[in-house]
Amino acid sequence: MATQLITLAGVLVGALASFLASSMAERAKFRREMATRWDERKLDAYIQYTSCVKEILRAARAVFAAREAGEDRSPGLAAMESAESKRSLLFEGLVLLADEDAARIADRINERTWAVLRQARDPEGADGTPEEARLAVIHALNDFHKAAKADLLMGNTHRAVPSMRRR
């Protein structure tokens, strides 16, 4: 009888150990899947935001070209304003997902993009040339790409805790 109890206890301990190991493996798998899902959302937010900023730059370039050629700037201005509205909305989502460094650089991109917009709307009150303003945005975008890669672990070996703050 004692042998049977020991055997039964061994089976119970084995079943419990198997259950705990399976539970821990499933929990780890779930965490990895959630981290991947959030990284995918971050990547989408980063891509949409930077694409929209580039859309603004293309529209502003069309406005500058139309101004130099003495043509109607209104189509370019309308496209530029539409893209700016979209950028503003995309920025809100980006800030909710991005880490501190990427969000800080996105703020800098916004400021430099606004300088381009001011030049396109009213060249008289603008500082510098349109090309200088555009290049400032491009440089900030390059910095943003580096920060986004770091946030998405493309260049890091450790996992940073994502920031969930709102600006």
mmCIF file with all atom_site columns, C-alpha atoms in Angstrom:
data_model
loop_
_atom_site.group_PDB
_atom_site.id
_atom_site.type_symbol
_atom_site.label_atom_id
_atom_site.label_alt_id
_atom_site.label_comp_id
_atom_site.label_asym_id
_atom_site.label_entity_id
_atom_site.label_seq_id
_atom_site.pdbx_PDB_ins_code
_atom_site.Cartn_x
_atom_site.Cartn_y
_atom_site.Cartn_z
_atom_site.occupancy
_atom_site.B_iso_or_equiv
_atom_site.pdbx_formal_charge
_atom_site.auth_seq_id
_atom_site.auth_comp_id
_atom_site.auth_asym_id
_atom_site.auth_atom_id
_atom_site.pdbx_PDB_model_num
ATOM 1   C CA . MET A 1 1   ? 0.000  0.000  0.000   1.00 0.00 ? 1   MET A CA 1
ATOM 2   C CA . ALA A 1 2   ? 2.830  2.391  0.844   1.00 0.00 ? 2   ALA A CA 1
ATOM 3   C CA . THR A 1 3   ? 4.377  1.696  -2.547  1.00 0.00 ? 3   THR A CA 1
ATOM 4   C CA . GLN A 1 4   ? 1.121  2.602  -4.248  1.00 0.00 ? 4   GLN A CA 1
ATOM 5   C CA . LEU A 1 5   ? 0.865  5.863  -2.274  1.00 0.00 ? 5   LEU A CA 1
ATOM 6   C CA . ILE A 1 6   ? 4.428  6.778  -3.208  1.00 0.00 ? 6   ILE A CA 1
ATOM 7   C CA . THR A 1 7   ? 3.663  5.997  -6.847  1.00 0.00 ? 7   THR A CA 1
ATOM 8   C CA . LEU A 1 8   ? 0.456  8.067  -6.685  1.00 0.00 ? 8   LEU A CA 1
ATOM 9   C CA . ALA A 1 9   ? 2.313  10.955 -5.041  1.00 0.00 ? 9   ALA A CA 1
ATOM 10  C CA . GLY A 1 10  ? 4.967  10.767 -7.772  1.00 0.00 ? 10  GLY A CA 1
ATOM 11  C CA . VAL A 1 11  ? 2.313  10.900 -10.462 1.00 0.00 ? 11  VAL A CA 1
ATOM 12  C CA . LEU A 1 12  ? 0.656  13.898 -8.766  1.00 0.00 ? 12  LEU A CA 1
ATOM 13  C CA . VAL A 1 13  ? 3.968  15.730 -8.379  1.00 0.00 ? 13  VAL A CA 1
ATOM 14  C CA . GLY A 1 14  ? 4.819  14.986 -12.029 1.00 0.00 ? 14  GLY A CA 1
ATOM 15  C CA . ALA A 1 15  ? 1.421  16.221 -13.208 1.00 0.00 ? 15  ALA A CA 1
ATOM 16  C CA . LEU A 1 16  ? 1.725  19.383 -11.109 1.00 0.00 ? 16  LEU A CA 1
ATOM 17  C CA . ALA A 1 17  ? 5.252  20.028 -12.414 1.00 0.00 ? 17  ALA A CA 1
ATOM 18  C CA . SER A 1 18  ? 4.068  19.478 -15.994 1.00 0.00 ? 18  SER A CA 1
ATOM 19  C CA . PHE A 1 19  ? 1.129  21.849 -15.467 1.00 0.00 ? 19  PHE A CA 1
ATOM 20  C CA . LEU A 1 20  ? 3.367  24.554 -13.965 1.00 0.00 ? 20  LEU A CA 1
ATOM 21  C CA . ALA A 1 21  ? 5.943  24.228 -16.751 1.00 0.00 ? 21  ALA A CA 1
ATOM 22  C CA . SER A 1 22  ? 3.236  24.432 -19.424 1.00 0.00 ? 22  SER A CA 1
ATOM 23  C CA . SER A 1 23  ? 1.654  27.444 -17.725 1.00 0.00 ? 23  SER A CA 1
ATOM 24  C CA . MET A 1 24  ? 4.969  29.264 -17.521 1.00 0.00 ? 24  MET A CA 1
ATOM 25  C CA . ALA A 1 25  ? 5.741  28.501 -21.166 1.00 0.00 ? 25  ALA A CA 1
ATOM 26  C CA . GLU A 1 26  ? 2.303  29.744 -22.271 1.00 0.00 ? 26  GLU A CA 1
ATOM 27  C CA . ARG A 1 27  ? 2.686  32.906 -20.206 1.00 0.00 ? 27  ARG A CA 1
ATOM 28  C CA . ALA A 1 28  ? 6.105  33.606 -21.739 1.00 0.00 ? 28  ALA A CA 1
ATOM 29  C CA . LYS A 1 29  ? 4.711  32.971 -25.230 1.00 0.00 ? 29  LYS A CA 1
ATOM 30  C CA . PHE A 1 30  ? 1.826  35.367 -24.552 1.00 0.00 ? 30  PHE A CA 1
ATOM 31  C CA . ARG A 1 31  ? 4.241  38.083 -23.374 1.00 0.00 ? 31  ARG A CA 1
ATOM 32  C CA . ARG A 1 32  ? 6.382  37.672 -26.508 1.00 0.00 ? 32  ARG A CA 1
ATOM 33  C CA . GLU A 1 33  ? 3.298  37.879 -28.729 1.00 0.00 ? 33  GLU A CA 1
ATOM 34  C CA . MET A 1 34  ? 2.091  41.021 -26.956 1.00 0.00 ? 34  MET A CA 1
ATOM 35  C CA . ALA A 1 35  ? 5.523  42.645 -27.231 1.00 0.00 ? 35  ALA A CA 1
ATOM 36  C CA . THR A 1 36  ? 5.594  41.814 -30.939 1.00 0.00 ? 36  THR A CA 1
ATOM 37  C CA . ARG A 1 37  ? 2.103  43.225 -31.408 1.00 0.00 ? 37  ARG A CA 1
ATOM 38  C CA . TRP A 1 38  ? 3.074  46.511 -29.709 1.00 0.00 ? 38  TRP A CA 1
ATOM 39  C CA . ASP A 1 39  ? 6.276  46.731 -31.725 1.00 0.00 ? 39  ASP A CA 1
ATOM 40  C CA . GLU A 1 40  ? 4.237  46.275 -34.915 1.00 0.00 ? 40  GLU A CA 1
ATOM 41  C CA . ARG A 1 41  ? 1.918  49.081 -33.850 1.00 0.00 ? 41  ARG A CA 1
ATOM 42  C CA . LYS A 1 42  ? 4.896  51.307 -33.060 1.00 0.00 ? 42  LYS A CA 1
ATOM 43  C CA . LEU A 1 43  ? 6.441  50.568 -36.441 1.00 0.00 ? 43  LEU A CA 1
ATOM 44  C CA . ASP A 1 44  ? 3.166  51.435 -38.180 1.00 0.00 ? 44  ASP A CA 1
ATOM 45  C CA . ALA A 1 45  ? 2.881  54.674 -36.200 1.00 0.00 ? 45  ALA A CA 1
ATOM 46  C CA . TYR A 1 46  ? 6.483  55.607 -37.005 1.00 0.00 ? 46  TYR A CA 1
ATOM 47  C CA . ILE A 1 47  ? 6.059  54.884 -40.708 1.00 0.00 ? 47  ILE A CA 1
ATOM 48  C CA . GLN A 1 48  ? 2.759  56.750 -41.011 1.00 0.00 ? 48  GLN A CA 1
ATOM 49  C CA . TYR A 1 49  ? 4.114  59.785 -39.157 1.00 0.00 ? 49  TYR A CA 1
ATOM 50  C CA . THR A 1 50  ? 7.339  60.058 -41.167 1.00 0.00 ? 50  THR A CA 1
ATOM 51  C CA . SER A 1 51  ? 5.474  59.471 -44.439 1.00 0.00 ? 51  SER A CA 1
ATOM 52  C CA . CYS A 1 52  ? 3.097  62.279 -43.582 1.00 0.00 ? 52  CYS A CA 1
ATOM 53  C CA . VAL A 1 53  ? 5.967  64.661 -42.767 1.00 0.00 ? 53  VAL A CA 1
ATOM 54  C CA . LYS A 1 54  ? 7.500  63.844 -46.146 1.00 0.00 ? 54  LYS A CA 1
ATOM 55  C CA . GLU A 1 55  ? 4.112  64.489 -47.757 1.00 0.00 ? 55  GLU A CA 1
ATOM 56  C CA . ILE A 1 56  ? 4.147  67.960 -46.185 1.00 0.00 ? 56  ILE A CA 1
ATOM 57  C CA . LEU A 1 57  ? 7.655  68.570 -47.515 1.00 0.00 ? 57  LEU A CA 1
ATOM 58  C CA . ARG A 1 58  ? 6.630  67.532 -51.045 1.00 0.00 ? 58  ARG A CA 1
ATOM 59  C CA . ALA A 1 59  ? 3.588  69.816 -50.942 1.00 0.00 ? 59  ALA A CA 1
ATOM 60  C CA . ALA A 1 60  ? 5.676  72.704 -49.588 1.00 0.00 ? 60  ALA A CA 1
ATOM 61  C CA . ARG A 1 61  ? 8.232  72.155 -52.349 1.00 0.00 ? 61  ARG A CA 1
ATOM 62  C CA . ALA A 1 62  ? 5.364  72.416 -54.894 1.00 0.00 ? 62  ALA A CA 1
ATOM 63  C CA . VAL A 1 63  ? 4.279  75.682 -53.257 1.00 0.00 ? 63  VAL A CA 1
ATOM 64  C CA . PHE A 1 64  ? 7.823  77.062 -53.430 1.00 0.00 ? 64  PHE A CA 1
ATOM 65  C CA . ALA A 1 65  ? 8.129  76.046 -57.096 1.00 0.00 ? 65  ALA A CA 1
ATOM 66  C CA . ALA A 1 66  ? 4.754  77.602 -57.948 1.00 0.00 ? 66  ALA A CA 1
ATOM 67  C CA . ARG A 1 67  ? 5.764  80.834 -56.197 1.00 0.00 ? 67  ARG A CA 1
ATOM 68  C CA . GLU A 1 68  ? 9.040  81.026 -58.163 1.00 0.00 ? 68  GLU A CA 1
ATOM 69  C CA . ALA A 1 69  ? 7.205  80.333 -61.441 1.00 0.00 ? 69  ALA A CA 1
ATOM 70  C CA . GLY A 1 70  ? 4.506  82.891 -60.635 1.00 0.00 ? 70  GLY A CA 1
ATOM 71  C CA . GLU A 1 71  ? 1.817  80.196 -60.723 1.00 0.00 ? 71  GLU A CA 1
ATOM 72  C CA . ASP A 1 72  ? -1.171 79.533 -58.475 1.00 0.00 ? 72  ASP A CA 1
ATOM 73  C CA . ARG A 1 73  ? -0.002 78.186 -55.121 1.00 0.00 ? 73  ARG A CA 1
ATOM 74  C CA . SER A 1 74  ? -3.455 77.203 -53.829 1.00 0.00 ? 74  SER A CA 1
ATOM 75  C CA . PRO A 1 75  ? -3.372 73.504 -54.866 1.00 0.00 ? 75  PRO A CA 1
ATOM 76  C CA . GLY A 1 76  ? -0.032 73.032 -53.131 1.00 0.00 ? 76  GLY A CA 1
ATOM 77  C CA . LEU A 1 77  ? -1.167 74.971 -50.065 1.00 0.00 ? 77  LEU A CA 1
ATOM 78  C CA . ALA A 1 78  ? -4.338 72.872 -49.827 1.00 0.00 ? 78  ALA A CA 1
ATOM 79  C CA . ALA A 1 79  ? -2.336 69.631 -50.058 1.00 0.00 ? 79  ALA A CA 1
ATOM 80  C CA . MET A 1 80  ? 0.111  70.955 -47.492 1.00 0.00 ? 80  MET A CA 1
ATOM 81  C CA . GLU A 1 81  ? -2.637 71.920 -45.019 1.00 0.00 ? 81  GLU A CA 1
ATOM 82  C CA . SER A 1 82  ? -4.370 68.575 -45.452 1.00 0.00 ? 82  SER A CA 1
ATOM 83  C CA . ALA A 1 83  ? -1.137 66.714 -44.759 1.00 0.00 ? 83  ALA A CA 1
ATOM 84  C CA . GLU A 1 84  ? -0.456 68.937 -41.739 1.00 0.00 ? 84  GLU A CA 1
ATOM 85  C CA . SER A 1 85  ? -3.850 68.054 -40.248 1.00 0.00 ? 85  SER A CA 1
ATOM 86  C CA . LYS A 1 86  ? -3.090 64.382 -40.788 1.00 0.00 ? 86  LYS A CA 1
ATOM 87  C CA . ARG A 1 87  ? 0.388  64.778 -39.236 1.00 0.00 ? 87  ARG A CA 1
ATOM 88  C CA . SER A 1 88  ? -1.131 66.329 -36.138 1.00 0.00 ? 88  SER A CA 1
ATOM 89  C CA . LEU A 1 89  ? -3.423 63.338 -35.626 1.00 0.00 ? 89  LEU A CA 1
ATOM 90  C CA . LEU A 1 90  ? -0.686 60.819 -36.316 1.00 0.00 ? 90  LEU A CA 1
ATOM 91  C CA . PHE A 1 91  ? 1.597  62.547 -33.823 1.00 0.00 ? 91  PHE A CA 1
ATOM 92  C CA . GLU A 1 92  ? -0.883 61.902 -31.018 1.00 0.00 ? 92  GLU A CA 1
ATOM 93  C CA . GLY A 1 93  ? -0.811 58.167 -31.683 1.00 0.00 ? 93  GLY A CA 1
ATOM 94  C CA . LEU A 1 94  ? 2.948  58.186 -32.030 1.00 0.00 ? 94  LEU A CA 1
ATOM 95  C CA . VAL A 1 95  ? 3.427  59.842 -28.646 1.00 0.00 ? 95  VAL A CA 1
ATOM 96  C CA . LEU A 1 96  ? 1.258  57.219 -26.983 1.00 0.00 ? 96  LEU A CA 1
ATOM 97  C CA . LEU A 1 97  ? 3.419  54.404 -28.363 1.00 0.00 ? 97  LEU A CA 1
ATOM 98  C CA . ALA A 1 98  ? 6.921  55.865 -28.650 1.00 0.00 ? 98  ALA A CA 1
ATOM 99  C CA . ASP A 1 99  ? 9.670  55.872 -26.075 1.00 0.00 ? 99  ASP A CA 1
ATOM 100 C CA . GLU A 1 100 ? 10.906 59.174 -24.627 1.00 0.00 ? 100 GLU A CA 1
ATOM 101 C CA . ASP A 1 101 ? 13.736 59.675 -27.111 1.00 0.00 ? 101 ASP A CA 1
ATOM 102 C CA . ALA A 1 102 ? 11.606 59.087 -30.209 1.00 0.00 ? 102 ALA A CA 1
ATOM 103 C CA . ALA A 1 103 ? 8.831  61.333 -28.863 1.00 0.00 ? 103 ALA A CA 1
ATOM 104 C CA . ARG A 1 104 ? 11.312 64.122 -28.089 1.00 0.00 ? 104 ARG A CA 1
ATOM 105 C CA . ILE A 1 105 ? 12.754 63.956 -31.601 1.00 0.00 ? 105 ILE A CA 1
ATOM 106 C CA . ALA A 1 106 ? 9.227  63.903 -33.079 1.00 0.00 ? 106 ALA A CA 1
ATOM 107 C CA . ASP A 1 107 ? 8.614  67.169 -31.199 1.00 0.00 ? 107 ASP A CA 1
ATOM 108 C CA . ARG A 1 108 ? 11.688 68.608 -32.915 1.00 0.00 ? 108 ARG A CA 1
ATOM 109 C CA . ILE A 1 109 ? 10.416 67.365 -36.292 1.00 0.00 ? 109 ILE A CA 1
ATOM 110 C CA . ASN A 1 110 ? 7.122  69.135 -35.630 1.00 0.00 ? 110 ASN A CA 1
ATOM 111 C CA . GLU A 1 111 ? 8.857  72.430 -34.848 1.00 0.00 ? 111 GLU A CA 1
ATOM 112 C CA . ARG A 1 112 ? 10.989 72.228 -37.969 1.00 0.00 ? 112 ARG A CA 1
ATOM 113 C CA . THR A 1 113 ? 8.015  71.193 -40.098 1.00 0.00 ? 113 THR A CA 1
ATOM 114 C CA . TRP A 1 114 ? 6.106  74.218 -38.823 1.00 0.00 ? 114 TRP A CA 1
ATOM 115 C CA . ALA A 1 115 ? 9.005  76.417 -39.984 1.00 0.00 ? 115 ALA A CA 1
ATOM 116 C CA . VAL A 1 116 ? 8.630  74.954 -43.489 1.00 0.00 ? 116 VAL A CA 1
ATOM 117 C CA . LEU A 1 117 ? 4.881  75.560 -43.348 1.00 0.00 ? 117 LEU A CA 1
ATOM 118 C CA . ARG A 1 118 ? 5.407  79.186 -42.276 1.00 0.00 ? 118 ARG A CA 1
ATOM 119 C CA . GLN A 1 119 ? 7.780  79.724 -45.196 1.00 0.00 ? 119 GLN A CA 1
ATOM 120 C CA . ALA A 1 120 ? 5.311  78.232 -47.645 1.00 0.00 ? 120 ALA A CA 1
ATOM 121 C CA . ARG A 1 121 ? 2.424  80.303 -46.307 1.00 0.00 ? 121 ARG A CA 1
ATOM 122 C CA . ASP A 1 122 ? 4.283  83.610 -45.877 1.00 0.00 ? 122 ASP A CA 1
ATOM 123 C CA . PRO A 1 123 ? 7.831  83.812 -47.226 1.00 0.00 ? 123 PRO A CA 1
ATOM 124 C CA . GLU A 1 124 ? 8.286  87.373 -45.971 1.00 0.00 ? 124 GLU A CA 1
ATOM 125 C CA . GLY A 1 125 ? 8.176  86.468 -42.272 1.00 0.00 ? 125 GLY A CA 1
ATOM 126 C CA . ALA A 1 126 ? 10.345 83.360 -42.522 1.00 0.00 ? 126 ALA A CA 1
ATOM 127 C CA . ASP A 1 127 ? 13.889 82.835 -41.323 1.00 0.00 ? 127 ASP A CA 1
ATOM 128 C CA . GLY A 1 128 ? 16.382 81.332 -43.755 1.00 0.00 ? 128 GLY A CA 1
ATOM 129 C CA . THR A 1 129 ? 15.714 79.764 -47.108 1.00 0.00 ? 129 THR A CA 1
ATOM 130 C CA . PRO A 1 130 ? 13.115 77.119 -47.932 1.00 0.00 ? 130 PRO A CA 1
ATOM 131 C CA . GLU A 1 131 ? 15.928 74.659 -48.640 1.00 0.00 ? 131 GLU A CA 1
ATOM 132 C CA . GLU A 1 132 ? 17.507 75.277 -45.222 1.00 0.00 ? 132 GLU A CA 1
ATOM 133 C CA . ALA A 1 133 ? 14.162 74.706 -43.523 1.00 0.00 ? 133 ALA A CA 1
ATOM 134 C CA . ARG A 1 134 ? 13.554 71.530 -45.517 1.00 0.00 ? 134 ARG A CA 1
ATOM 135 C CA . LEU A 1 135 ? 17.024 70.183 -44.713 1.00 0.00 ? 135 LEU A CA 1
ATOM 136 C CA . ALA A 1 136 ? 16.450 70.843 -41.008 1.00 0.00 ? 136 ALA A CA 1
ATOM 137 C CA . VAL A 1 137 ? 13.384 68.593 -41.173 1.00 0.00 ? 137 VAL A CA 1
ATOM 138 C CA . ILE A 1 138 ? 15.349 65.918 -43.060 1.00 0.00 ? 138 ILE A CA 1
ATOM 139 C CA . HIS A 1 139 ? 18.112 65.956 -40.424 1.00 0.00 ? 139 HIS A CA 1
ATOM 140 C CA . ALA A 1 140 ? 15.531 65.621 -37.649 1.00 0.00 ? 140 ALA A CA 1
ATOM 141 C CA . LEU A 1 141 ? 13.900 62.740 -39.549 1.00 0.00 ? 141 LEU A CA 1
ATOM 142 C CA . ASN A 1 142 ? 17.279 60.993 -39.740 1.00 0.00 ? 142 ASN A CA 1
ATOM 143 C CA . ASP A 1 143 ? 17.636 61.332 -35.965 1.00 0.00 ? 143 ASP A CA 1
ATOM 144 C CA . PHE A 1 144 ? 14.095 60.019 -35.576 1.00 0.00 ? 144 PHE A CA 1
ATOM 145 C CA . HIS A 1 145 ? 14.900 56.954 -37.680 1.00 0.00 ? 145 HIS A CA 1
ATOM 146 C CA . LYS A 1 146 ? 17.803 56.144 -35.345 1.00 0.00 ? 146 LYS A CA 1
ATOM 147 C CA . ALA A 1 147 ? 15.617 56.568 -32.261 1.00 0.00 ? 147 ALA A CA 1
ATOM 148 C CA . ALA A 1 148 ? 12.833 54.467 -33.776 1.00 0.00 ? 148 ALA A CA 1
ATOM 149 C CA . LYS A 1 149 ? 15.269 51.674 -34.597 1.00 0.00 ? 149 LYS A CA 1
ATOM 150 C CA . ALA A 1 150 ? 16.583 51.737 -31.052 1.00 0.00 ? 150 ALA A CA 1
ATOM 151 C CA . ASP A 1 151 ? 13.037 51.704 -29.678 1.00 0.00 ? 151 ASP A CA 1
ATOM 152 C CA . LEU A 1 152 ? 12.137 48.741 -31.860 1.00 0.00 ? 152 LEU A CA 1
ATOM 153 C CA . LEU A 1 153 ? 15.271 46.920 -30.707 1.00 0.00 ? 153 LEU A CA 1
ATOM 154 C CA . MET A 1 154 ? 16.896 46.855 -34.128 1.00 0.00 ? 154 MET A CA 1
ATOM 155 C CA . GLY A 1 155 ? 20.152 48.011 -32.619 1.00 0.00 ? 155 GLY A CA 1
ATOM 156 C CA . ASN A 1 156 ? 19.765 47.097 -28.935 1.00 0.00 ? 156 ASN A CA 1
ATOM 157 C CA . THR A 1 157 ? 20.193 43.877 -27.028 1.00 0.00 ? 157 THR A CA 1
ATOM 158 C CA . HIS A 1 158 ? 17.924 44.766 -24.100 1.00 0.00 ? 158 HIS A CA 1
ATOM 159 C CA . ARG A 1 159 ? 14.231 45.588 -23.918 1.00 0.00 ? 159 ARG A CA 1
ATOM 160 C CA . ALA A 1 160 ? 13.243 49.057 -22.834 1.00 0.00 ? 160 ALA A CA 1
ATOM 161 C CA . VAL A 1 161 ? 9.975  49.643 -21.043 1.00 0.00 ? 161 VAL A CA 1
ATOM 162 C CA . PRO A 1 162 ? 7.656  51.564 -23.397 1.00 0.00 ? 162 PRO A CA 1
ATOM 163 C CA . SER A 1 163 ? 6.449  54.970 -22.379 1.00 0.00 ? 163 SER A CA 1
ATOM 164 C CA . MET A 1 164 ? 2.698  55.396 -22.198 1.00 0.00 ? 164 MET A CA 1
ATOM 165 C CA . ARG A 1 165 ? 2.534  59.131 -21.583 1.00 0.00 ? 165 ARG A CA 1
ATOM 166 C CA . ARG A 1 166 ? 0.604  61.793 -23.463 1.00 0.00 ? 166 ARG A CA 1
ATOM 167 C CA . ARG A 1 167 ? 1.953  65.123 -24.654 1.00 0.00 ? 167 ARG A CA 1
#
